[in-house]
Every structure is written in C-alpha cells, then in structure tokens.
Amino acid sequence: MTGPPIMSRGGARFSTGGTRAACLASDDRETPYVEGWELTGGGPRVTLRAELTGESAMAQIVVLEDGGLVLAWHEPGRQVVRLFGPDGRGRTIGTVEGSLRLLPGPGRPGWLATAVGVEADGSSVVHRLTGEDPWLEPVARVPGRLGGAVFHDGRIVATAILDGTPTPVTVDPGTGTTGPFLDPPVDGACHVLLAGAGRVLLAVETGAGPRLGLVESREPGPVRLLEGLDGLPGVIAPVALDPAGRSLAFAVTRGARSELALYDIEAETLRWIAVPPGKISPPAVWTGHGLWFPFSPSARPTAFGWLPPGEADVRMGEEPEPVREPARWQARLETFRGPAGPVEAVVHGPDWRAGGRVVVALHGGPDRHWSLAFDGFFQMLADAGLTVVAPNQRGSTGYGRAHAEAIVGAWGGPDLDDIRALCGTLTAGRPSGAEPPALYGSSYGGFLALLAAAADPGAWSACVAVAPFRSAASLYAQAPQPVRNLIDRLGGLGEVTDALGPRDLASLVPRIRARVLIAHGLLDETIPVTQSRELVDRLISAGHPDVTYREPANRGHIAFGARSGDPLAREITAFLTQDGHRVRAAEAATPMAR
C-alpha cells in the first residue's frame, strides 16, 4: 500500500505549567524524532521537530515552558543529554557513564531539569541540570531509591524506598535537606502519584487494600482518603487535578477500552465523559484551557486528546501533516470461548477466518492488557497480510479481579490454557490446510509464547519472543528489586502442577518444532539478556533446525521500535511472513556477540 507513512507516537510528557508537550515519534524514516507541541485554547499544534541520533526506546524527555526540550538517551557505554531550543536546534550538554532519570525542574533560572542517579549503596542523588558548565550539580542525597516524584511548591515530593517500604519524602533543592512528607506518617506503603492546586495525591496501602488520598502540600497533615470510588468498574488510574483542586480526572479501563471520569472531591461524585474507542495513556495535565492527555483511537496514531472547560466530549487535535488516517486496518474487538469463560481479543488486519496467516500476540506484564488502540507494529504486520489476534487472557487487567488474579501463584497455568483454547478455535475456524497460527510476545508475553509453542509443538508455525525469561525462579535470581517485587506480588514462584510440568523453559524448549526468533536488547535492565542467551543455547543444543537470535547492542527492554524503518521490526515481519531467511545481513539487527 502506498501513501502517507505509518506513524507511531509515545513517551508523551508535559511542561510543569501545562502549556507545552512533547512526544517521541517515528515513521518509515530510519531516524526517529521528537515532536514539541503547544497546547492552546484553539487546540494542540506542533512547534518543533528534531531528529534523535540515539536510541528512542530508552529516551527521556523534559519539556520546557519556552518550547524547548531536554532529552536523554543511551548509546553504548554512556547516556547522552541534549538541549533543544524552541527552534529545534540541539546541542549536547553532557554525558554520563551510568544512568540518570530526568524529572522536570522548579521553573527557576539556571535549572532546566532535575536528574536523579542511584549510588552503589542504594541511595539516590538529586542533581540540578543547568545546561552550562558544570552542567550537573548535586543538590541532595536521599537514603533510598526514588520512585514517583513531583516538583511542587518549590520542593520535590517523591516516593523513596526506605527499609523496603515506599514512603513519601520531601527534598528542599535550596538547602539540600530531606525529610518525611507526612505528619503523622501512615502505616504501610504509600506512593506519590501526582500534584496540583496545592495538593498531592497519594496511593495508601490500608488493611482493606490500596486507597487514594489527598494531602495539602503547603501544610501536610493527615491523609484524607477519597470516598465514593469503591466498586468503580474497571481499573482506575488518576491522571490530573484541575487548576482549582476541586476535581480529579481518572482514566478507567474496562476491558480493552478506556473511559474518562471526573471526580468531584467535595461532593464525592463521578461524571463520565464521552470518549471515542481507544486508549488513554497517563500522564495528563489540566490547565485553564482544559484537560489534555495522550490518546490513541483505534484507527490513528496517538495524539493529544482535549477536554475543553465545561464540555462533555473529548476532542482530538489535528495532525500536523498527512498520516495514514484512518488506518487501513482498524483495531476491532472479538470474543472467543475460553475454558473458564469468554476471552476478549483485539484484532488487527484481515478476517482471520479467510485462511491467511495469523499471529497470536501476547502482552507483557503479566498484569497488563491489550487496548482497542492503534499499534504501529501491528499495522506493519497487517500490511504484510497477517491477521493479529491479541487476546486478553486470564491474568490480564481490566476484566475484574477474578480474571486478573487467576494466574497469581500459577504463571503459565490458566493463561496458557486460554491461549491453547484460542489456538484450537483459530485452527477450527479456518479453511482446511491453512497454515497454523504463529506466536508473538514480549517480556512475560515472550515467556508465554515460548511456553505455548512447547506445550503444543504441532499447533504453531512460528514463534517470536522478545526479551523473554527462562522461568520466574530463574528471573528472580537475576532481576533487579522492582522485578522481584512484581514476582512476589503476583505469586510468580508458585508451581503449576499438570501434565506439562514445571514452567521452566530450559527443559521445555526442546519440544518446540515451530521456527523460532528470539530478540533481546543488550541494555535490558528489567530482564537480563542472559535469560535469552540461555534459551537460545538450549534450543541449539537440542538440535532445533531453525533458530534466529538478535541482540541489539544499544537497546533495552524495548528491543525494537514500531516504525517500518526499524531493522528488527522489518526482520520480525519478514520472519512471520516466512521470508525471514531473505533478510539481508546489513538490514538485520546486530547479532549476538559471545
């Protein structure tokens, strides 16, 4: 198909004042770029475009009020920080050998952004990023790893992991002093979520589960727990406080759809806002011009959704130049019969019943879900003639507590059962002699894809696993603490007892007969690359005849981009259309170095 390119956008961020935004973007060009946007009463408009010379998958953005940007990305052996002016001209202001996390600055002269680094002893150092020499100045040290943070009323309010417990702390950038944010403190875990209008929103762990609470940031006192939210259907995510501090906006996920609700803090009531089918992605910002948030409809790339003051319907900003809109293949929902009830799936591309090639795409998490939204990579696959069936099997969020918690203590149990049943439905519903479905998955989805290929060796034609892991136990022994916390929370170390046996891919991958492609970014800080190397070695030693491995040297947990110019995305597409061996070496991602 000819015409405008497939675009993808992600990683959106807003300036502290909410008048500017930026996002990472890509299309069929080799080089990704960053877009700067101005948010006005007339709608959003692009004011800046600049190419990225580094790897966009690990890029960070801080948006400045004048329309400029601070960007950081990784290159082999270092992290590069660049400053872009409102005219799009950029210059490198510094490099570090480690890794810094960028946060907005306080809006003071000489303080462009805030950078947080982690020391060997586990403490965090907060730096002022100046843009001049010296470009990075330490201002405070916090005895713990910093998580979510906001710059509010001249101070940093952040979640610090103190003695293993998430605890809100404050950092005074002027004096370098740190201290507790809450007085009196709360018992148990407490996370900083967002701030606005002199208030800070927290997630507080109570005996009855997590609750949302507000604190007046200028004079912190007891946490006021929000009422009227119990039993709200779906998964709720607070995204912004209004300028007056009277309303709180929620993105609500019900199944594969996103909805928008406004919560009146004083009246403790909800008002629902009409939103087109699609996905709302935090963060958001609420200004005098309205509520702004990244939104991806089912048929166009992510752009900025906008709820003007006093209105009840979300508007979408216009594209700055022609893109493929509407998409040739709009995402749609289908429901399949599962062993324990219906399983909803997002489908991209031709009708799977027609007999063409089908790919079952498995999401990561595992506590995530596919959304009824535009997906640039799935558009690429659909344009190549593939139908993508992306199920929200048991373990996925958005379908109620029982559905989400079905795999707690049983990774690769109920979710695998749903995938095996889906494979049976797809096979039975297609013409006799049609090629068996293929599998694609990333992170936990990569683990589940390989597991499904091993469980039913003759049922699948190919399997692509991006950043998979061998087993939950193997990952637990090598992973950073946040990943271990997730494994603990979701019972990943529990054993599934059935005919297939323990869910350790080292012993199961020799069963696989489908063609296999595994890819893993060398810089992955979530799942160590050694997990994939071990699986590839096991497949090769077992005599598997068709194994491809790619290890991009400058990429992390997100090993490839959605743009059609991405070499690894092209290779995966070719592999799934059975043209994998025809990809020239010069176009392939960097092979593994051993």
Coordinates of C-alpha atoms in Angstrom, one line a residue:
M1 CA 0.0 0.0 0.0
T2 CA 1.4 3.4 -0.9
G3 CA 0.6 6.8 0.6
P4 CA 1.4 8.5 3.9
P5 CA 3.7 6.5 6.3
I6 CA 2.6 4.6 9.3
M7 CA 3.3 6.9 12.3
S8 CA 3.8 5.9 15.9
R9 CA 4.0 8.2 18.9
G10 CA 4.8 7.5 22.6
G11 CA 6.5 8.7 25.7
A12 CA 4.5 11.9 25.9
R13 CA 5.4 14.4 28.6
F14 CA 4.1 17.9 29.6
S15 CA 5.7 21.0 30.9
T16 CA 5.2 21.9 34.5
G17 CA 2.9 24.8 33.6
G18 CA 0.9 22.6 31.1
T19 CA 1.3 24.9 28.1
R20 CA 3.7 22.6 26.3
A21 CA 4.0 18.9 25.5
A22 CA 6.4 16.6 23.6
C23 CA 6.5 13.0 22.5
L24 CA 8.7 10.6 20.6
A25 CA 7.6 9.8 17.1
S26 CA 8.6 7.6 14.2
D27 CA 7.5 6.6 10.7
D28 CA 9.2 4.9 7.8
R29 CA 12.3 7.0 8.1
E30 CA 15.4 5.4 9.5
T31 CA 15.8 8.1 12.2
P32 CA 13.1 8.6 14.9
Y33 CA 12.4 12.2 16.1
V34 CA 10.8 14.2 18.9
E35 CA 7.8 16.5 18.4
G36 CA 7.2 19.5 20.6
W37 CA 3.6 20.8 20.9
E38 CA 1.9 23.9 22.1
L39 CA -1.4 23.5 23.9
T40 CA -3.7 26.4 23.5
G41 CA -7.4 27.3 23.7
G42 CA -7.5 26.6 19.9
G43 CA -6.1 23.1 20.3
P44 CA -2.7 21.5 20.1
R45 CA -0.2 22.3 17.4
V46 CA 3.3 21.1 16.6
T47 CA 6.0 23.7 17.1
L48 CA 9.2 21.6 17.0
R49 CA 10.6 18.6 15.3
A50 CA 14.1 17.3 15.8
E51 CA 15.8 14.0 14.9
L52 CA 17.2 11.7 17.5
T53 CA 20.7 10.4 16.9
G54 CA 20.4 7.9 19.8
E55 CA 18.0 5.1 20.7
S56 CA 14.5 6.3 21.1
A57 CA 13.3 3.3 23.0
M58 CA 15.3 4.4 26.1
A59 CA 14.9 8.2 25.6
Q60 CA 13.6 10.6 28.3
I61 CA 12.1 14.0 27.8
V62 CA 11.7 17.1 30.0
V63 CA 9.5 19.8 28.4
L64 CA 10.4 23.4 29.0
E65 CA 7.9 26.3 29.2
D66 CA 9.6 28.2 26.3
G67 CA 9.0 25.2 23.9
G68 CA 12.5 23.8 24.3
L69 CA 13.3 20.3 25.4
V70 CA 15.9 18.3 27.4
L71 CA 16.4 14.8 26.1
A72 CA 18.5 11.9 27.3
W73 CA 19.2 8.6 25.6
H74 CA 21.6 5.7 25.8
E75 CA 24.4 4.9 23.5
P76 CA 26.8 2.0 24.0
G77 CA 28.7 2.8 27.2
R78 CA 27.1 6.1 28.1
Q79 CA 24.0 8.3 28.4
V80 CA 23.8 11.4 26.4
V81 CA 21.9 14.6 27.5
R82 CA 21.0 17.2 24.8
L83 CA 19.2 20.5 25.0
F84 CA 16.9 21.6 22.1
G85 CA 15.8 25.2 21.8
P86 CA 12.4 26.2 20.6
D87 CA 13.7 26.4 17.1
G88 CA 14.7 22.7 17.1
R89 CA 18.4 23.3 17.2
G90 CA 20.2 21.0 19.7
R91 CA 23.5 20.7 21.4
T92 CA 25.0 18.1 23.7
I93 CA 25.3 19.4 27.3
G94 CA 26.8 16.3 28.9
T95 CA 27.3 12.6 29.1
V96 CA 27.5 10.1 32.0
E97 CA 28.7 6.5 32.1
G98 CA 25.8 5.5 34.4
S99 CA 22.1 6.2 34.1
L100 CA 20.2 9.3 35.1
R101 CA 16.4 9.6 35.4
L102 CA 15.2 13.0 34.3
L103 CA 12.4 15.0 36.1
P104 CA 11.1 18.5 35.5
G105 CA 12.7 21.4 37.2
P106 CA 11.2 24.0 39.5
G107 CA 11.0 26.7 36.8
R108 CA 13.9 28.7 38.2
P109 CA 16.6 30.4 36.0
G110 CA 19.6 28.1 35.6
W111 CA 17.6 24.9 36.5
L112 CA 16.4 23.3 33.3
A113 CA 15.6 19.8 34.7
T114 CA 16.2 17.6 37.6
A115 CA 18.3 14.4 37.3
V116 CA 18.3 11.5 39.8
G117 CA 21.1 9.0 39.9
V118 CA 21.5 5.9 42.1
E119 CA 24.7 5.2 44.0
A120 CA 26.3 1.9 44.7
D121 CA 25.0 1.9 48.3
G122 CA 21.4 2.3 47.0
S123 CA 21.0 5.9 47.9
S124 CA 19.7 8.5 45.4
V125 CA 21.5 11.7 44.4
V126 CA 19.3 14.6 43.2
H127 CA 21.1 16.9 40.7
R128 CA 20.3 20.3 39.1
L129 CA 20.8 20.2 35.4
T130 CA 22.0 23.6 34.3
G131 CA 22.8 23.4 30.6
E132 CA 26.1 25.2 31.3
D133 CA 29.4 24.2 32.7
P134 CA 29.2 22.5 35.2
W135 CA 26.1 21.0 33.6
L136 CA 25.2 18.7 36.5
E137 CA 25.3 19.8 40.2
P138 CA 24.3 17.6 43.1
V139 CA 21.8 19.3 45.5
A140 CA 20.6 16.5 47.8
R141 CA 21.1 12.8 48.8
V142 CA 18.2 10.6 49.7
P143 CA 18.8 7.4 51.7
G144 CA 16.9 5.1 49.3
R145 CA 15.9 4.7 45.7
L146 CA 13.5 7.4 44.5
G147 CA 10.4 6.4 42.6
G148 CA 7.5 8.6 41.5
A149 CA 8.3 12.3 42.1
V150 CA 6.7 15.7 41.5
F151 CA 8.1 19.2 41.8
H152 CA 5.5 21.1 43.8
D153 CA 5.6 24.4 45.6
G154 CA 9.3 24.7 45.3
R155 CA 10.0 21.2 46.7
I156 CA 10.4 17.7 45.4
V157 CA 7.8 15.3 46.8
A158 CA 8.8 11.8 46.0
T159 CA 8.4 8.1 46.9
A160 CA 11.5 6.8 48.5
I161 CA 12.1 3.1 49.2
L162 CA 13.1 3.3 52.9
D163 CA 13.8 0.0 54.7
G164 CA 12.0 -1.8 51.8
T165 CA 8.8 0.3 52.2
P166 CA 7.6 3.0 49.8
T167 CA 7.5 6.3 51.8
P168 CA 6.8 9.9 50.7
V169 CA 9.7 12.3 51.4
T170 CA 10.5 15.9 50.6
V171 CA 13.6 17.3 49.1
D172 CA 14.4 21.0 49.5
P173 CA 16.6 21.9 46.5
G174 CA 17.8 25.1 48.0
T175 CA 19.2 23.6 51.2
G176 CA 19.6 20.0 50.2
T177 CA 17.7 18.8 53.2
T178 CA 15.3 15.8 53.1
G179 CA 12.6 14.7 55.4
P180 CA 9.3 12.9 55.7
F181 CA 6.4 14.4 53.8
L182 CA 3.6 13.1 56.0
D183 CA 2.9 14.2 59.6
P184 CA 1.7 11.9 61.1
P185 CA 3.1 9.1 58.8
V186 CA 0.9 6.3 57.6
D187 CA 1.4 2.7 58.3
G188 CA 2.5 0.6 55.3
A189 CA 3.3 1.5 51.8
C190 CA 2.5 4.9 50.4
H191 CA 3.2 6.2 46.9
V192 CA 3.3 9.7 45.4
L193 CA 1.1 9.9 42.3
L194 CA 0.6 13.5 41.2
A195 CA 0.2 17.0 42.4
G196 CA -1.7 20.2 41.6
A197 CA -3.5 23.1 43.1
G198 CA -1.6 22.9 46.4
R199 CA -2.5 19.2 46.8
V200 CA -0.6 15.9 46.5
L201 CA -2.4 12.7 45.6
L202 CA -1.1 9.5 47.2
A203 CA -1.8 5.8 46.9
V204 CA -2.0 4.5 50.5
E205 CA -2.0 0.8 51.5
T206 CA -4.7 0.1 54.0
G207 CA -5.9 -3.1 55.6
A208 CA -8.7 -3.2 53.1
G209 CA -6.3 -2.7 50.1
P210 CA -4.9 0.4 48.4
R211 CA -6.8 3.7 48.7
L212 CA -6.3 7.1 47.2
G213 CA -5.7 10.0 49.5
L214 CA -5.1 13.8 49.3
V215 CA -2.7 15.9 51.4
E216 CA -2.4 19.7 51.4
S217 CA 1.1 20.1 50.3
R218 CA 1.7 23.5 51.9
E219 CA 0.8 22.3 55.3
P220 CA 0.9 18.5 55.3
G221 CA -1.3 16.8 57.8
P222 CA -3.4 13.6 58.0
V223 CA -4.2 12.0 54.7
R224 CA -7.7 12.4 53.5
L225 CA -8.9 9.2 51.9
L226 CA -11.2 9.7 48.9
E227 CA -14.7 8.2 49.2
G228 CA -17.1 7.1 46.6
L229 CA -14.6 5.2 44.4
D230 CA -15.2 1.7 45.8
G231 CA -16.7 -0.7 43.3
L232 CA -15.9 1.5 40.4
P233 CA -15.9 -0.9 37.4
G234 CA -12.6 -1.5 35.7
V235 CA -9.1 -0.4 36.5
I236 CA -8.8 3.3 37.6
A237 CA -5.8 5.5 37.1
P238 CA -5.8 9.1 38.4
V239 CA -4.2 11.4 35.8
A240 CA -4.7 15.0 36.8
L241 CA -6.1 17.5 39.3
D242 CA -7.9 20.5 37.9
P243 CA -6.4 24.0 38.5
A244 CA -8.8 24.8 41.4
G245 CA -8.1 21.4 43.1
R246 CA -11.8 20.5 43.1
S247 CA -11.8 17.7 40.6
L248 CA -9.7 14.7 39.8
A249 CA -9.6 13.1 36.4
F250 CA -9.5 9.3 36.1
A251 CA -8.7 7.1 33.1
V252 CA -10.8 4.0 33.6
T253 CA -10.0 0.8 31.8
R254 CA -12.9 -1.6 31.2
G255 CA -11.8 -4.5 29.0
A256 CA -9.8 -3.2 26.1
R257 CA -11.5 0.3 26.1
S258 CA -10.5 3.4 28.0
E259 CA -13.1 5.8 29.6
L260 CA -12.7 9.1 31.3
A261 CA -14.3 10.1 34.6
L262 CA -14.2 13.4 36.6
Y263 CA -14.4 13.0 40.4
D264 CA -15.8 15.9 42.4
I265 CA -13.6 15.8 45.5
E266 CA -16.0 17.6 47.8
A267 CA -19.3 16.1 46.6
E268 CA -17.6 12.7 46.2
T269 CA -19.4 12.1 42.9
L270 CA -18.4 11.0 39.4
R271 CA -19.2 12.4 36.0
W272 CA -18.5 10.3 32.9
I273 CA -17.1 11.9 29.7
A274 CA -17.8 10.7 26.2
V275 CA -14.5 9.3 24.7
P276 CA -14.1 7.6 21.3
P277 CA -13.0 4.0 21.3
G278 CA -9.3 4.0 22.1
K279 CA -6.7 4.2 24.9
I280 CA -5.9 7.0 27.3
S281 CA -2.3 7.0 28.5
P282 CA -1.0 8.9 31.5
P283 CA 0.4 11.4 32.2
A284 CA -2.1 14.2 31.7
V285 CA -2.3 17.9 32.5
W286 CA -5.2 20.2 33.5
T287 CA -4.9 23.9 32.7
G288 CA -7.3 26.8 32.1
H289 CA -7.6 25.6 28.5
G290 CA -8.9 22.2 29.7
L291 CA -7.7 18.6 30.3
W292 CA -5.0 17.2 28.0
F293 CA -3.9 13.6 27.7
P294 CA -2.3 11.3 25.2
F295 CA -5.0 9.3 23.4
S296 CA -4.8 6.6 20.8
P297 CA -8.0 5.9 18.9
S298 CA -8.4 2.6 17.1
A299 CA -7.5 4.0 13.6
R300 CA -4.9 6.7 14.0
P301 CA -1.6 7.3 15.8
T302 CA -1.5 8.6 19.4
A303 CA -2.2 12.4 19.6
F304 CA -3.4 14.7 22.3
G305 CA -7.0 14.3 23.5
W306 CA -8.5 17.5 24.8
L307 CA -11.5 18.2 27.1
P308 CA -12.2 22.0 26.9
P309 CA -13.6 23.6 30.0
G310 CA -17.3 23.0 30.5
E311 CA -17.6 20.4 27.7
A312 CA -18.7 16.8 27.9
D313 CA -17.0 15.4 24.8
V314 CA -13.3 14.8 24.1
R315 CA -11.8 16.4 21.1
M316 CA -8.8 15.2 19.1
G317 CA -6.0 17.5 17.9
E318 CA -5.4 17.8 14.1
E319 CA -2.3 16.1 12.6
P320 CA 0.4 18.5 11.6
E321 CA 0.9 16.7 8.2
P322 CA -0.8 13.8 6.4
V323 CA -0.6 10.4 8.0
R324 CA -2.4 7.2 7.3
E325 CA -5.7 8.2 8.8
P326 CA -7.9 6.4 9.1
A327 CA -5.7 3.3 9.2
R328 CA -6.2 0.7 6.6
W329 CA -6.8 -1.8 9.3
Q330 CA -8.8 -0.5 12.2
A331 CA -8.5 -2.4 15.5
R332 CA -11.7 -4.3 16.4
L333 CA -12.9 -6.5 19.3
E334 CA -13.8 -10.1 19.0
T335 CA -14.7 -12.6 21.8
F336 CA -13.5 -16.2 21.9
R337 CA -14.6 -19.1 24.0
G338 CA -12.2 -19.9 26.8
P339 CA -12.0 -22.9 29.1
A340 CA -13.2 -20.7 32.0
G341 CA -15.3 -18.1 30.2
P342 CA -15.1 -15.7 27.3
V343 CA -11.8 -14.2 26.3
E344 CA -11.8 -10.8 24.5
A345 CA -9.2 -10.1 21.9
V346 CA -8.2 -7.0 19.9
V347 CA -7.9 -8.0 16.2
H348 CA -5.8 -6.1 13.6
G349 CA -5.8 -6.9 9.9
P350 CA -7.9 -9.2 7.6
D351 CA -10.6 -11.6 8.8
W352 CA -8.7 -14.5 10.4
R353 CA -11.3 -16.9 9.0
A354 CA -10.2 -16.2 5.5
G355 CA -7.3 -18.5 5.7
G356 CA -4.4 -16.1 5.6
R357 CA -1.5 -16.1 8.1
V358 CA -2.5 -15.4 11.7
V359 CA -0.3 -14.2 14.6
V360 CA -1.4 -14.6 18.2
A361 CA 0.2 -11.6 20.1
L362 CA 0.7 -12.0 23.8
H363 CA 1.2 -8.9 26.1
G364 CA 3.7 -8.5 28.8
G365 CA 3.2 -7.7 32.4
P366 CA 1.7 -10.1 33.1
D367 CA -0.7 -7.6 34.8
R368 CA -1.3 -5.7 31.6
H369 CA -3.8 -5.8 28.7
W370 CA -4.1 -5.1 25.0
S371 CA -6.2 -2.0 24.2
L372 CA -8.5 -1.1 21.4
A373 CA -5.9 1.3 20.0
F374 CA -3.7 2.0 17.1
D375 CA -0.5 -0.1 17.1
G376 CA 2.2 0.8 14.6
F377 CA 3.9 -2.6 14.6
F378 CA 0.6 -4.5 14.3
Q379 CA -0.2 -2.2 11.3
M380 CA 3.0 -3.3 9.7
L381 CA 2.1 -6.9 10.2
A382 CA -1.4 -6.3 8.8
D383 CA 0.0 -4.5 5.8
A384 CA 2.2 -7.6 5.2
G385 CA -1.0 -9.7 5.0
L386 CA -1.0 -11.0 8.6
T387 CA -4.0 -11.0 10.9
V388 CA -3.0 -10.2 14.5
V389 CA -5.2 -11.6 17.3
A390 CA -4.2 -10.1 20.6
P391 CA -6.1 -11.8 23.4
N392 CA -6.6 -10.5 27.0
Q393 CA -6.4 -14.0 28.5
R394 CA -6.7 -14.7 32.2
G395 CA -4.2 -12.6 34.1
S396 CA -5.0 -9.5 32.1
T397 CA -6.2 -6.4 33.8
G398 CA -9.5 -4.6 33.0
Y399 CA -11.8 -7.6 33.3
G400 CA -12.4 -7.8 37.0
R401 CA -10.4 -9.1 40.0
A402 CA -11.0 -12.8 39.4
H403 CA -9.8 -12.6 35.8
A404 CA -6.7 -10.6 36.8
E405 CA -5.8 -12.8 39.8
A406 CA -6.4 -16.1 38.1
I407 CA -2.7 -16.6 37.5
V408 CA -1.5 -15.4 40.9
G409 CA 0.6 -18.3 42.0
A410 CA 0.2 -20.0 38.7
W411 CA 2.2 -18.3 35.9
G412 CA 1.8 -20.2 32.7
G413 CA -1.3 -22.1 34.0
P414 CA -4.8 -20.5 33.4
D415 CA -3.3 -18.1 30.9
L416 CA -1.7 -20.9 28.9
D417 CA -4.9 -22.8 28.9
D418 CA -6.7 -19.8 27.4
I419 CA -4.0 -19.5 24.6
R420 CA -4.2 -23.2 23.8
A421 CA -8.0 -22.9 23.5
L422 CA -7.7 -19.9 21.3
C423 CA -5.3 -21.8 19.0
G424 CA -7.9 -24.5 18.7
T425 CA -10.6 -22.0 17.8
L426 CA -8.5 -20.3 15.2
T427 CA -7.5 -23.6 13.7
A428 CA -11.0 -25.0 13.6
G429 CA -12.5 -21.8 12.1
R430 CA -10.1 -21.5 9.2
P431 CA -10.0 -23.5 5.9
S432 CA -8.6 -26.9 5.9
G433 CA -4.9 -26.8 5.1
A434 CA -4.4 -23.2 6.3
E435 CA -1.0 -22.6 7.9
P436 CA -1.1 -23.0 11.7
P437 CA -1.0 -19.7 13.7
A438 CA 2.2 -18.1 14.8
L439 CA 3.1 -16.6 18.2
Y440 CA 4.5 -13.3 19.1
G441 CA 5.2 -12.0 22.6
S442 CA 7.3 -9.6 24.5
S443 CA 8.6 -9.8 28.1
Y444 CA 6.1 -12.1 30.0
G445 CA 4.4 -12.5 26.7
G446 CA 7.6 -13.8 25.2
F447 CA 7.9 -16.4 28.0
L448 CA 4.2 -17.3 27.4
A449 CA 4.7 -17.6 23.7
L450 CA 7.6 -20.0 24.0
L451 CA 5.7 -21.9 26.6
A452 CA 2.7 -22.3 24.3
A453 CA 4.9 -23.4 21.4
A454 CA 6.4 -26.0 23.7
A455 CA 3.0 -27.2 25.1
D456 CA 1.6 -27.9 21.6
P457 CA 4.5 -28.4 19.3
G458 CA 2.4 -29.2 16.2
A459 CA -0.1 -26.4 16.7
W460 CA 2.1 -23.4 15.8
S461 CA 4.1 -22.4 12.7
A462 CA 6.5 -19.9 14.2
C463 CA 7.3 -18.1 17.5
V464 CA 8.8 -14.7 18.1
A465 CA 9.8 -14.0 21.6
V466 CA 11.2 -10.5 22.5
A467 CA 13.0 -10.2 25.9
P468 CA 11.7 -13.5 27.3
F469 CA 12.8 -15.2 30.5
R470 CA 13.5 -18.8 31.3
S471 CA 11.3 -19.1 34.4
A472 CA 10.1 -17.0 37.2
A473 CA 12.6 -18.5 39.6
S474 CA 15.5 -18.0 37.2
L475 CA 14.4 -14.4 36.6
Y476 CA 14.0 -13.8 40.4
A477 CA 17.6 -14.8 41.0
Q478 CA 19.0 -12.3 38.4
A479 CA 16.4 -9.4 38.2
P480 CA 16.5 -6.0 39.9
Q481 CA 14.4 -5.5 43.0
P482 CA 11.3 -3.9 41.3
V483 CA 11.0 -7.1 39.2
R484 CA 11.4 -9.3 42.2
N485 CA 8.7 -7.3 43.9
L486 CA 6.3 -7.9 41.0
I487 CA 7.1 -11.6 41.0
D488 CA 6.3 -11.7 44.8
R489 CA 3.1 -9.7 44.3
L490 CA 1.8 -11.9 41.6
G491 CA 3.0 -15.2 43.0
G492 CA 5.4 -16.0 40.2
L493 CA 7.3 -18.5 42.2
G494 CA 4.2 -20.8 42.6
E495 CA 4.3 -24.1 40.9
V496 CA 1.8 -25.3 38.3
T497 CA 1.1 -29.0 38.6
D498 CA -0.2 -30.6 35.5
A499 CA 1.0 -32.9 32.7
L500 CA 3.3 -30.3 31.2
G501 CA 5.2 -30.0 34.4
P502 CA 7.2 -27.1 35.9
R503 CA 7.2 -23.9 33.8
D504 CA 10.9 -23.8 33.2
L505 CA 11.7 -23.2 29.5
A506 CA 15.2 -24.7 29.8
S507 CA 13.5 -28.1 30.0
L508 CA 10.6 -27.3 27.7
V509 CA 12.0 -25.5 24.7
P510 CA 13.5 -28.7 23.2
R511 CA 9.8 -29.7 22.5
I512 CA 9.3 -26.7 20.1
R513 CA 9.0 -27.6 16.4
A514 CA 8.0 -24.1 15.2
R515 CA 10.5 -21.8 13.7
V516 CA 11.9 -19.5 16.5
L517 CA 13.2 -15.9 16.6
I518 CA 14.3 -14.5 19.9
A519 CA 15.4 -10.9 20.3
H520 CA 16.8 -9.2 23.5
G521 CA 18.3 -5.8 24.0
L522 CA 21.8 -5.8 25.4
L523 CA 21.0 -2.9 27.8
D524 CA 17.8 -4.5 29.2
E525 CA 17.7 -3.6 32.9
T526 CA 14.4 -5.4 33.5
I527 CA 15.1 -8.9 32.2
P528 CA 18.8 -9.7 31.9
V529 CA 19.9 -10.6 28.4
T530 CA 21.5 -13.8 29.8
Q531 CA 17.9 -15.2 30.1
S532 CA 17.5 -15.2 26.3
R533 CA 21.1 -16.4 25.7
E534 CA 20.4 -19.5 27.8
L535 CA 17.3 -20.3 25.9
V536 CA 19.0 -19.9 22.5
D537 CA 21.8 -22.2 23.7
R538 CA 19.3 -24.8 24.9
L539 CA 17.4 -24.7 21.6
I540 CA 20.6 -25.1 19.5
S541 CA 22.0 -27.9 21.7
A542 CA 18.7 -29.7 21.4
G543 CA 19.1 -29.7 17.6
H544 CA 16.4 -27.2 16.7
P545 CA 16.9 -26.6 12.9
D546 CA 15.6 -23.0 12.7
V547 CA 16.6 -20.6 15.5
T548 CA 17.4 -16.9 14.9
Y549 CA 18.8 -14.7 17.6
R550 CA 19.2 -10.9 17.6
E551 CA 20.8 -8.9 20.4
P552 CA 20.7 -5.1 19.6
A553 CA 23.6 -3.5 21.4
N554 CA 22.1 -0.1 22.0
R555 CA 18.6 -1.2 23.2
G556 CA 17.0 -2.1 26.4
H557 CA 13.8 -3.9 27.4
I558 CA 12.0 -2.4 24.4
A559 CA 14.2 -4.2 21.8
F560 CA 12.7 -2.7 18.7
G561 CA 10.5 0.2 17.5
A562 CA 7.2 0.3 15.7
R563 CA 8.5 2.3 12.8
S564 CA 8.6 0.5 9.5
G565 CA 12.2 1.7 9.1
D566 CA 13.3 -0.2 12.2
P567 CA 15.5 -3.1 11.0
L568 CA 14.5 -5.5 13.8
A569 CA 10.8 -4.8 13.2
R570 CA 11.3 -5.4 9.5
E571 CA 13.1 -8.7 10.2
I572 CA 10.3 -9.9 12.6
T573 CA 7.7 -9.0 9.9
A574 CA 9.7 -10.9 7.3
F575 CA 10.1 -13.9 9.6
L576 CA 6.4 -14.1 10.3
T577 CA 5.6 -13.9 6.6
Q578 CA 8.1 -16.8 6.1
D579 CA 10.6 -14.5 4.3
G580 CA 12.9 -14.4 7.3
H581 CA 15.9 -16.1 5.6
R582 CA 15.7 -13.5 2.8
V583 CA 16.5 -10.5 5.1
R584 CA 20.0 -9.2 4.2
A585 CA 22.5 -9.2 7.0
A586 CA 23.1 -5.5 6.5
E587 CA 19.4 -4.9 7.4
A588 CA 19.3 -7.2 10.4
A589 CA 19.7 -6.1 14.0
T590 CA 23.2 -6.5 15.5
P591 CA 23.7 -10.2 16.1
M592 CA 24.7 -11.6 19.5
A593 CA 28.4 -11.2 20.4
R594 CA 29.6 -14.1 22.6

